Amino acid sequence: MTLNHIRRGTGSPLLLVHGLGAGWRSWAPILDDLARHREVIAVDLPGFGQTPPLSGDVSIATLTDSVADFIREQGLDGVSTVGQSMGGRIVLELARRGVGADTVALDPGGFWSPRERAVFAATLRPSIALVRALRGTLPALLGNPVGRTLLLAQLSTRPWALSRETVLADVRGLADSPSVGDAMDALTKGPLQQGAPAGTAPGRVTIGWGRRDLVTVPKQADRATRLFPDASLHWFERCGHFPQWDAPREATQLILDRTS
């Protein structure tokens, strides 16, 4: 399977891997700023955006396989990778496998305790069901600060301050992407993320975390850095689960500073 993708900018290539939601459009708030400095390649994972779903098992392993295959097919060996949420977990898994170069993982999944994972499933699944039920009214709801606050309080520290254009694609993606359910099963029922012993990652590893993340809660950062002992940890203050929403300039600068 060839992943649908876009390329923008020139310079050293940078591969972006999204989480649950809109596919590559999840990076829209920072895509142009990154492309002023780098060649940015942003993919749609299988079953998201314009890439068809996998024909077999959907798991973090098979989604990571699809990205590893894309890197090989596109001649991107040694590319630096950036991911957010599920995508953050996927780029850490690539690093664990020795694929790529520098890695930046923003609020990655896979480091929950059993109780935290149960809470994640119990809160996010109803949210996904709600946005599916409200599919036709999402543009109007997200165009209103009160509507954004009600729908996105779990994902952003200041949803009322975001624009409809910033969030609409991701929320629609939660409603429409055919692999959202399977990906949620992979996150909530599959194995947790394995680590990379010191000295085994192919480049620098940076993990960014929102201090006010209610999806992958901040205490999980300690587990992540224990499993990836070479990783540098960056805290986004006053930031929820989407640094590209709540702290776009800081997220852009972190990515540029920590990849080459």
Short mmCIF file of N, CA and C in Angstrom, two decimals, residues 25-144:
data_model
loop_
_atom_site.label_atom_id
_atom_site.label_comp_id
_atom_site.label_asym_id
_atom_site.label_seq_id
_atom_site.Cartn_x
_atom_site.Cartn_y
_atom_site.Cartn_z
N ARG A 25 -3.80 16.42 7.38
CA ARG A 25 -4.34 17.77 7.67
C ARG A 25 -4.28 18.11 9.16
N SER A 26 -4.05 17.12 10.00
CA SER A 26 -3.88 17.40 11.43
C SER A 26 -2.71 18.34 11.69
N TRP A 27 -1.75 18.35 10.75
CA TRP A 27 -0.55 19.19 10.91
C TRP A 27 -0.73 20.58 10.32
N ALA A 28 -1.92 20.90 9.79
CA ALA A 28 -2.12 22.17 9.09
C ALA A 28 -1.70 23.40 9.91
N PRO A 29 -1.93 23.44 11.23
CA PRO A 29 -1.54 24.65 11.96
C PRO A 29 -0.05 24.98 11.93
N ILE A 30 0.82 23.98 11.69
CA ILE A 30 2.25 24.25 11.69
C ILE A 30 2.95 23.82 10.39
N LEU A 31 2.18 23.30 9.45
CA LEU A 31 2.78 22.73 8.24
C LEU A 31 3.54 23.78 7.43
N ASP A 32 2.93 24.92 7.19
CA ASP A 32 3.58 25.94 6.37
C ASP A 32 4.83 26.49 7.06
N ASP A 33 4.78 26.65 8.38
CA ASP A 33 5.96 27.15 9.09
C ASP A 33 7.11 26.16 9.01
N LEU A 34 6.82 24.87 9.13
CA LEU A 34 7.87 23.86 8.98
C LEU A 34 8.42 23.85 7.56
N ALA A 35 7.52 24.01 6.57
CA ALA A 35 7.94 23.94 5.17
C ALA A 35 8.78 25.14 4.75
N ARG A 36 8.82 26.20 5.53
CA ARG A 36 9.71 27.32 5.22
C ARG A 36 11.17 26.94 5.45
N HIS A 37 11.39 25.87 6.20
CA HIS A 37 12.76 25.49 6.56
C HIS A 37 13.15 24.10 6.07
N ARG A 38 12.17 23.24 5.83
CA ARG A 38 12.44 21.84 5.52
C ARG A 38 11.52 21.35 4.41
N GLU A 39 11.91 20.23 3.78
CA GLU A 39 10.96 19.52 2.94
C GLU A 39 10.10 18.66 3.86
N VAL A 40 8.82 18.96 3.90
CA VAL A 40 7.90 18.27 4.80
C VAL A 40 7.11 17.24 4.00
N ILE A 41 7.13 16.00 4.47
CA ILE A 41 6.31 14.94 3.90
C ILE A 41 5.33 14.51 4.99
N ALA A 42 4.05 14.71 4.76
CA ALA A 42 3.02 14.37 5.74
C ALA A 42 2.12 13.30 5.15
N VAL A 43 1.96 12.19 5.86
CA VAL A 43 1.24 11.03 5.33
C VAL A 43 -0.15 10.91 5.93
N ASP A 44 -1.03 10.22 5.20
CA ASP A 44 -2.28 9.69 5.74
C ASP A 44 -2.04 8.23 6.08
N LEU A 45 -2.18 7.86 7.34
CA LEU A 45 -2.08 6.46 7.72
C LEU A 45 -3.22 5.65 7.10
N PRO A 46 -3.07 4.34 6.99
CA PRO A 46 -4.16 3.51 6.44
C PRO A 46 -5.47 3.72 7.18
N GLY A 47 -6.52 4.00 6.41
CA GLY A 47 -7.83 4.20 7.00
C GLY A 47 -8.09 5.62 7.48
N PHE A 48 -7.17 6.54 7.15
CA PHE A 48 -7.32 7.95 7.51
C PHE A 48 -7.05 8.80 6.28
N GLY A 49 -7.67 9.99 6.24
CA GLY A 49 -7.46 10.84 5.08
C GLY A 49 -7.88 10.11 3.81
N GLN A 50 -6.98 10.08 2.83
CA GLN A 50 -7.29 9.45 1.54
C GLN A 50 -6.58 8.13 1.33
N THR A 51 -6.01 7.55 2.39
CA THR A 51 -5.40 6.23 2.28
C THR A 51 -6.42 5.17 2.68
N PRO A 52 -6.62 4.14 1.85
CA PRO A 52 -7.60 3.11 2.21
C PRO A 52 -7.14 2.32 3.44
N PRO A 53 -8.08 1.68 4.13
CA PRO A 53 -7.72 0.88 5.31
C PRO A 53 -6.85 -0.32 4.95
N LEU A 54 -6.16 -0.84 5.95
CA LEU A 54 -5.45 -2.09 5.79
C LEU A 54 -6.45 -3.22 5.54
N SER A 55 -6.02 -4.20 4.77
CA SER A 55 -6.91 -5.33 4.49
C SER A 55 -6.90 -6.36 5.60
N GLY A 56 -5.89 -6.33 6.44
CA GLY A 56 -5.78 -7.30 7.53
C GLY A 56 -5.84 -6.62 8.88
N ASP A 57 -5.08 -7.16 9.81
CA ASP A 57 -5.08 -6.69 11.19
C ASP A 57 -4.63 -5.24 11.29
N VAL A 58 -5.35 -4.46 12.09
CA VAL A 58 -4.96 -3.09 12.38
C VAL A 58 -4.39 -3.06 13.79
N SER A 59 -3.12 -2.75 13.90
CA SER A 59 -2.44 -2.67 15.18
C SER A 59 -1.38 -1.59 15.07
N ILE A 60 -0.80 -1.22 16.20
CA ILE A 60 0.31 -0.26 16.13
C ILE A 60 1.44 -0.85 15.30
N ALA A 61 1.66 -2.15 15.41
CA ALA A 61 2.73 -2.79 14.64
C ALA A 61 2.47 -2.70 13.14
N THR A 62 1.22 -2.98 12.70
CA THR A 62 0.96 -2.96 11.26
C THR A 62 0.89 -1.53 10.73
N LEU A 63 0.41 -0.59 11.54
CA LEU A 63 0.44 0.81 11.10
C LEU A 63 1.88 1.30 10.98
N THR A 64 2.72 0.87 11.93
CA THR A 64 4.14 1.24 11.84
C THR A 64 4.78 0.58 10.62
N ASP A 65 4.42 -0.66 10.34
CA ASP A 65 4.92 -1.33 9.13
C ASP A 65 4.62 -0.49 7.89
N SER A 66 3.40 0.07 7.84
CA SER A 66 3.01 0.84 6.65
C SER A 66 3.88 2.08 6.49
N VAL A 67 4.26 2.71 7.61
CA VAL A 67 5.13 3.88 7.53
C VAL A 67 6.55 3.47 7.17
N ALA A 68 7.03 2.37 7.75
CA ALA A 68 8.37 1.88 7.41
C ALA A 68 8.45 1.52 5.93
N ASP A 69 7.40 0.89 5.41
CA ASP A 69 7.37 0.56 3.97
C ASP A 69 7.38 1.83 3.13
N PHE A 70 6.63 2.85 3.55
CA PHE A 70 6.60 4.13 2.83
C PHE A 70 7.99 4.76 2.81
N ILE A 71 8.66 4.76 3.92
CA ILE A 71 10.02 5.33 3.99
C ILE A 71 10.93 4.62 2.99
N ARG A 72 10.84 3.31 2.95
CA ARG A 72 11.69 2.55 2.03
C ARG A 72 11.30 2.82 0.57
N GLU A 73 10.00 2.80 0.28
CA GLU A 73 9.54 3.01 -1.10
C GLU A 73 9.91 4.39 -1.63
N GLN A 74 9.88 5.39 -0.77
CA GLN A 74 10.13 6.77 -1.18
C GLN A 74 11.61 7.14 -1.12
N GLY A 75 12.46 6.19 -0.77
CA GLY A 75 13.89 6.49 -0.67
C GLY A 75 14.21 7.46 0.45
N LEU A 76 13.50 7.35 1.56
CA LEU A 76 13.66 8.28 2.67
C LEU A 76 14.44 7.68 3.84
N ASP A 77 15.27 6.71 3.56
CA ASP A 77 16.08 6.13 4.64
C ASP A 77 16.85 7.23 5.36
N GLY A 78 16.82 7.19 6.69
CA GLY A 78 17.50 8.22 7.46
C GLY A 78 16.70 9.49 7.64
N VAL A 79 15.39 9.48 7.31
CA VAL A 79 14.57 10.67 7.47
C VAL A 79 14.26 10.90 8.95
N SER A 80 14.21 12.14 9.36
CA SER A 80 13.75 12.48 10.70
C SER A 80 12.23 12.39 10.74
N THR A 81 11.69 11.93 11.86
CA THR A 81 10.25 11.68 11.96
C THR A 81 9.65 12.44 13.14
N VAL A 82 8.42 12.88 12.94
CA VAL A 82 7.66 13.59 13.97
C VAL A 82 6.28 12.98 14.02
N GLY A 83 5.78 12.71 15.22
CA GLY A 83 4.43 12.19 15.36
C GLY A 83 3.75 12.78 16.57
N GLN A 84 2.42 12.76 16.55
CA GLN A 84 1.63 13.27 17.66
C GLN A 84 0.59 12.22 18.04
N SER A 85 0.42 11.99 19.35
CA SER A 85 -0.55 11.05 19.87
C SER A 85 -0.25 9.64 19.35
N MET A 86 -1.17 9.01 18.64
CA MET A 86 -0.87 7.70 18.07
C MET A 86 0.32 7.79 17.13
N GLY A 87 0.42 8.88 16.39
CA GLY A 87 1.58 9.07 15.52
C GLY A 87 2.87 9.19 16.30
N GLY A 88 2.80 9.81 17.51
CA GLY A 88 3.97 9.86 18.36
C GLY A 88 4.42 8.48 18.78
N ARG A 89 3.46 7.62 19.08
CA ARG A 89 3.81 6.24 19.40
C ARG A 89 4.44 5.55 18.19
N ILE A 90 3.90 5.79 17.01
CA ILE A 90 4.43 5.13 15.81
C ILE A 90 5.87 5.56 15.54
N VAL A 91 6.19 6.85 15.68
CA VAL A 91 7.57 7.27 15.41
C VAL A 91 8.52 6.75 16.48
N LEU A 92 8.06 6.61 17.72
CA LEU A 92 8.90 5.97 18.74
C LEU A 92 9.12 4.49 18.42
N GLU A 93 8.10 3.84 17.89
CA GLU A 93 8.27 2.45 17.48
C GLU A 93 9.25 2.35 16.31
N LEU A 94 9.19 3.29 15.37
CA LEU A 94 10.19 3.30 14.30
C LEU A 94 11.59 3.45 14.88
N ALA A 95 11.75 4.36 15.83
CA ALA A 95 13.06 4.55 16.46
C ALA A 95 13.50 3.27 17.16
N ARG A 96 12.59 2.61 17.85
CA ARG A 96 12.92 1.36 18.53
C ARG A 96 13.40 0.31 17.54
N ARG A 97 12.82 0.32 16.33
CA ARG A 97 13.22 -0.62 15.29
C ARG A 97 14.50 -0.20 14.57
N GLY A 98 14.98 1.02 14.84
CA GLY A 98 16.17 1.51 14.17
C GLY A 98 15.89 2.16 12.83
N VAL A 99 14.65 2.58 12.59
CA VAL A 99 14.25 3.20 11.33
C VAL A 99 14.23 4.71 11.49
N GLY A 100 14.79 5.43 10.52
CA GLY A 100 14.76 6.88 10.54
C GLY A 100 16.02 7.46 11.12
N ALA A 101 15.89 8.69 11.63
CA ALA A 101 17.04 9.38 12.23
C ALA A 101 16.54 10.03 13.52
N ASP A 102 16.55 11.36 13.58
CA ASP A 102 16.02 12.05 14.76
C ASP A 102 14.51 11.83 14.86
N THR A 103 14.01 11.78 16.09
CA THR A 103 12.60 11.49 16.35
C THR A 103 12.04 12.51 17.33
N VAL A 104 10.87 13.07 17.00
CA VAL A 104 10.14 13.93 17.94
C VAL A 104 8.75 13.34 18.10
N ALA A 105 8.42 12.96 19.33
CA ALA A 105 7.11 12.39 19.64
C ALA A 105 6.37 13.34 20.56
N LEU A 106 5.21 13.81 20.13
CA LEU A 106 4.42 14.77 20.88
C LEU A 106 3.24 14.05 21.53
N ASP A 107 3.19 14.07 22.87
CA ASP A 107 2.11 13.45 23.63
C ASP A 107 1.79 12.05 23.11
N PRO A 108 2.79 11.16 23.09
CA PRO A 108 2.58 9.85 22.49
C PRO A 108 1.70 8.95 23.34
N GLY A 109 0.95 8.07 22.68
CA GLY A 109 0.21 7.03 23.37
C GLY A 109 1.11 5.85 23.69
N GLY A 110 0.53 4.90 24.45
CA GLY A 110 1.24 3.66 24.71
C GLY A 110 1.91 3.55 26.06
N PHE A 111 1.77 4.57 26.92
CA PHE A 111 2.46 4.56 28.21
C PHE A 111 1.48 4.65 29.38
N TRP A 112 0.22 4.24 29.16
CA TRP A 112 -0.79 4.28 30.19
C TRP A 112 -0.57 3.21 31.26
N SER A 113 -1.03 3.47 32.47
CA SER A 113 -1.26 2.41 33.44
C SER A 113 -2.58 1.73 33.07
N PRO A 114 -2.88 0.55 33.62
CA PRO A 114 -4.17 -0.08 33.30
C PRO A 114 -5.36 0.83 33.59
N ARG A 115 -5.32 1.53 34.71
CA ARG A 115 -6.44 2.42 35.05
C ARG A 115 -6.51 3.59 34.08
N GLU A 116 -5.37 4.18 33.73
CA GLU A 116 -5.36 5.32 32.81
C GLU A 116 -5.87 4.90 31.43
N ARG A 117 -5.51 3.71 31.00
CA ARG A 117 -5.99 3.26 29.69
C ARG A 117 -7.49 3.03 29.73
N ALA A 118 -8.01 2.50 30.82
CA ALA A 118 -9.46 2.32 30.94
C ALA A 118 -10.18 3.66 30.90
N VAL A 119 -9.63 4.66 31.59
CA VAL A 119 -10.24 5.98 31.56
C VAL A 119 -10.18 6.57 30.15
N PHE A 120 -9.04 6.42 29.48
CA PHE A 120 -8.90 6.89 28.10
C PHE A 120 -9.99 6.30 27.21
N ALA A 121 -10.17 4.97 27.29
CA ALA A 121 -11.18 4.32 26.46
C ALA A 121 -12.59 4.78 26.84
N ALA A 122 -12.84 4.90 28.14
CA ALA A 122 -14.19 5.23 28.61
C ALA A 122 -14.58 6.67 28.30
N THR A 123 -13.60 7.54 28.10
CA THR A 123 -13.92 8.95 27.81
C THR A 123 -13.84 9.27 26.33
N LEU A 124 -12.86 8.70 25.63
CA LEU A 124 -12.71 9.08 24.22
C LEU A 124 -13.71 8.38 23.32
N ARG A 125 -14.04 7.13 23.62
CA ARG A 125 -15.03 6.45 22.77
C ARG A 125 -16.38 7.18 22.74
N PRO A 126 -16.92 7.60 23.88
CA PRO A 126 -18.17 8.38 23.81
C PRO A 126 -18.00 9.71 23.06
N SER A 127 -16.82 10.32 23.16
CA SER A 127 -16.58 11.57 22.42
C SER A 127 -16.63 11.32 20.92
N ILE A 128 -16.05 10.20 20.48
CA ILE A 128 -16.08 9.86 19.06
C ILE A 128 -17.52 9.58 18.62
N ALA A 129 -18.27 8.86 19.45
CA ALA A 129 -19.68 8.60 19.12
C ALA A 129 -20.47 9.90 19.03
N LEU A 130 -20.15 10.84 19.90
CA LEU A 130 -20.86 12.12 19.89
C LEU A 130 -20.59 12.90 18.61
N VAL A 131 -19.33 13.00 18.19
CA VAL A 131 -19.05 13.79 16.99
C VAL A 131 -19.61 13.09 15.75
N ARG A 132 -19.72 11.77 15.78
CA ARG A 132 -20.38 11.09 14.66
C ARG A 132 -21.86 11.45 14.62
N ALA A 133 -22.47 11.50 15.78
CA ALA A 133 -23.90 11.85 15.83
C ALA A 133 -24.14 13.29 15.40
N LEU A 134 -23.16 14.15 15.65
CA LEU A 134 -23.30 15.57 15.34
C LEU A 134 -22.65 15.94 14.01
N ARG A 135 -22.32 14.96 13.19
CA ARG A 135 -21.52 15.18 11.99
C ARG A 135 -22.02 16.36 11.15
N GLY A 136 -23.29 16.44 10.90
CA GLY A 136 -23.81 17.49 10.03
C GLY A 136 -23.75 18.88 10.62
N THR A 137 -23.68 18.98 11.93
CA THR A 137 -23.68 20.29 12.58
C THR A 137 -22.29 20.71 13.06
N LEU A 138 -21.26 19.91 12.79
CA LEU A 138 -19.93 20.23 13.31
C LEU A 138 -19.41 21.59 12.86
N PRO A 139 -19.56 21.98 11.58
CA PRO A 139 -19.05 23.31 11.21
C PRO A 139 -19.65 24.43 12.04
N ALA A 140 -20.95 24.36 12.29
CA ALA A 140 -21.59 25.41 13.08
C ALA A 140 -21.16 25.34 14.54
N LEU A 141 -21.13 24.14 15.10
CA LEU A 141 -20.74 23.99 16.50
C LEU A 141 -19.31 24.45 16.74
N LEU A 142 -18.41 24.08 15.84
CA LEU A 142 -17.00 24.44 16.02
C LEU A 142 -16.72 25.88 15.62
N GLY A 143 -17.66 26.51 14.97
CA GLY A 143 -17.53 27.93 14.67
C GLY A 143 -17.92 28.83 15.83
N ASN A 144 -18.38 28.22 16.90
CA ASN A 144 -18.82 28.96 18.08
C ASN A 144 -17.91 28.64 19.25
#
